PDB file of C-alpha atoms in Angstrom:
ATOM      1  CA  UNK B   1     167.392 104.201 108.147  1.00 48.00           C
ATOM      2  CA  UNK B   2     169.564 106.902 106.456  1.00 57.00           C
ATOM      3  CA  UNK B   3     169.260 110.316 106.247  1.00 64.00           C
ATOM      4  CA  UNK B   4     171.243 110.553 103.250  1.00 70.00           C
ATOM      5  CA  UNK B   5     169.734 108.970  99.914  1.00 78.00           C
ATOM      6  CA  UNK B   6     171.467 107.046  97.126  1.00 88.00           C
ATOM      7  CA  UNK B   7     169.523 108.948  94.402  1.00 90.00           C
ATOM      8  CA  UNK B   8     171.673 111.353  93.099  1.00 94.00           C
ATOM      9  CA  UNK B   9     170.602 114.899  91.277  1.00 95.00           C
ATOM     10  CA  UNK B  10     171.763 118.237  90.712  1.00 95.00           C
ATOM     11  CA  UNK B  11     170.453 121.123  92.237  1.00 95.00           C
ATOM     12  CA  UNK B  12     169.274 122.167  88.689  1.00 95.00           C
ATOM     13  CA  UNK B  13     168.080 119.416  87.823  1.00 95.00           C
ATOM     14  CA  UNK B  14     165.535 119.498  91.230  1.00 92.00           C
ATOM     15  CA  UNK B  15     164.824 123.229  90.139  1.00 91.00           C
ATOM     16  CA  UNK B  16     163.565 121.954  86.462  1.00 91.00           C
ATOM     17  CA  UNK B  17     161.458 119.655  87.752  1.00 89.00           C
ATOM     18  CA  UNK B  18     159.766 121.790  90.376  1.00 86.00           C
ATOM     19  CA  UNK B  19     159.263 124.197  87.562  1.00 86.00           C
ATOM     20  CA  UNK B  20     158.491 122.633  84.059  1.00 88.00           C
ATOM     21  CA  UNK B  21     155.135 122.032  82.415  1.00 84.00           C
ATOM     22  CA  UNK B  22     153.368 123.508  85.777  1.00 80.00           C
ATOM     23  CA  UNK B  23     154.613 124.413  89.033  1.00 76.00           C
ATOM     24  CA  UNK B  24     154.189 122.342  91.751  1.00 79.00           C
ATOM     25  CA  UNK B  25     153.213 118.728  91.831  1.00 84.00           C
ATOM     26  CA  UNK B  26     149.433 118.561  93.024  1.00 87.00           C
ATOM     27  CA  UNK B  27     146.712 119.599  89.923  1.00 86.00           C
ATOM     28  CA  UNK B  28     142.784 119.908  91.112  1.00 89.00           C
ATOM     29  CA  UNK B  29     140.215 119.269  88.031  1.00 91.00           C
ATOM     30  CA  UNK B  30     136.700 119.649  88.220  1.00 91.00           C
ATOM     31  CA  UNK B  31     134.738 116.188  87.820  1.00 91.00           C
ATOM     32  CA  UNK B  32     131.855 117.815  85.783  1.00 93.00           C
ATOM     33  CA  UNK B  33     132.090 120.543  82.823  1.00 92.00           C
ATOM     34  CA  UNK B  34     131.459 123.760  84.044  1.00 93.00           C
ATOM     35  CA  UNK B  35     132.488 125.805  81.126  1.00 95.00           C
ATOM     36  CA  UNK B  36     128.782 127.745  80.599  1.00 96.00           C
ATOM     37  CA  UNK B  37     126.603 129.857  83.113  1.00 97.00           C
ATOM     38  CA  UNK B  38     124.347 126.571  82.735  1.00 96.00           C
ATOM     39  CA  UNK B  39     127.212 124.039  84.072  1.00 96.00           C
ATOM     40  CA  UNK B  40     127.768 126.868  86.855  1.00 96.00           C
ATOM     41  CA  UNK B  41     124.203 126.882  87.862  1.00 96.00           C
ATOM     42  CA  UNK B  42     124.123 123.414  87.997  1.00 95.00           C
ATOM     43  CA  UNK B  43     127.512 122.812  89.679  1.00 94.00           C
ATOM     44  CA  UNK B  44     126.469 126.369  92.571  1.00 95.00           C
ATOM     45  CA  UNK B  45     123.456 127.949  93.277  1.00 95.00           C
ATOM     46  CA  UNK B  46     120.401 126.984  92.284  1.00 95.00           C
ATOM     47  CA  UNK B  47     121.357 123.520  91.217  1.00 95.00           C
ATOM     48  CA  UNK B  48     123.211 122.481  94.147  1.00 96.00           C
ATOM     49  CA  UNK B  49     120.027 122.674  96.483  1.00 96.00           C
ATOM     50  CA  UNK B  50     118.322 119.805  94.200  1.00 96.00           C
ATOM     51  CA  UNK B  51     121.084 116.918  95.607  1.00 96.00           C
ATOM     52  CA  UNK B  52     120.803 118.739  99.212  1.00 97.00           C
ATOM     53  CA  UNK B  53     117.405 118.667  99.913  1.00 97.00           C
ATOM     54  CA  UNK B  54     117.458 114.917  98.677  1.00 97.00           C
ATOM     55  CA  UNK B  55     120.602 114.014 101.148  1.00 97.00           C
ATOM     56  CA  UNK B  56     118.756 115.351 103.871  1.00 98.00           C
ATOM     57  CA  UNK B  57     115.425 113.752 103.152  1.00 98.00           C
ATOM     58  CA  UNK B  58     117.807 110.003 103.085  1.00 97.00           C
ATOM     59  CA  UNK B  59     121.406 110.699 104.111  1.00 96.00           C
ATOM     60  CA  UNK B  60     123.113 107.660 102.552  1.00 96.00           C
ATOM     61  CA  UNK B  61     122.775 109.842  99.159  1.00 95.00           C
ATOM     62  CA  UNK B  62     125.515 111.788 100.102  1.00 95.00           C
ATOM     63  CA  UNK B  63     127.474 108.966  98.724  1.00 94.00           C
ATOM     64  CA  UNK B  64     125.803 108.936  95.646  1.00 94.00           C
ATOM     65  CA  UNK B  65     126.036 112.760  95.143  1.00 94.00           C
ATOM     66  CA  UNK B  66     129.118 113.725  96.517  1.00 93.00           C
ATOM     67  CA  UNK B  67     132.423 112.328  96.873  1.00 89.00           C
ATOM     68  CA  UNK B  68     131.743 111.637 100.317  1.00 89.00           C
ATOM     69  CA  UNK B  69     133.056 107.662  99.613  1.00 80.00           C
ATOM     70  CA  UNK B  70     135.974 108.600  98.297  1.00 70.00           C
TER      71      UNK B  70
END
């Protein structure tokens, strides 16, 4: 195999689309709304020690509570 590719591109062009919209390629969203202290408490502390206590009382709920089958 080739090091050299067919595709062909400027250098601006590979600048522009490194740096339009967003940088970068990768985006991480949150699953859940978290946009009041409710959603937070929910999402963090307190809230989060509801699904952990039940995980550790049966463990195969960690796929049904996290994204542990993903």
């Amino acid at each position: 195999m080739s090091e050299e590719s067919n595709v062909r591109f400027t250098e601006r062009e590979a600048l522009f689309y490194h740096n339009t919209i967003r940088p970068g390629k990768i985006e991480i969203i949150a699953s859940k709304p978290m946009a009041t202290q409710r959603d937070l408490s929910l999402a963090y502390s307190p809230g989060v020690a509801v699904p952990v206590r039940a995980i550790a009382e049966n463990p195969a709920d960690a796929y049904e509570y996290t994204a542990k089958g993903n």
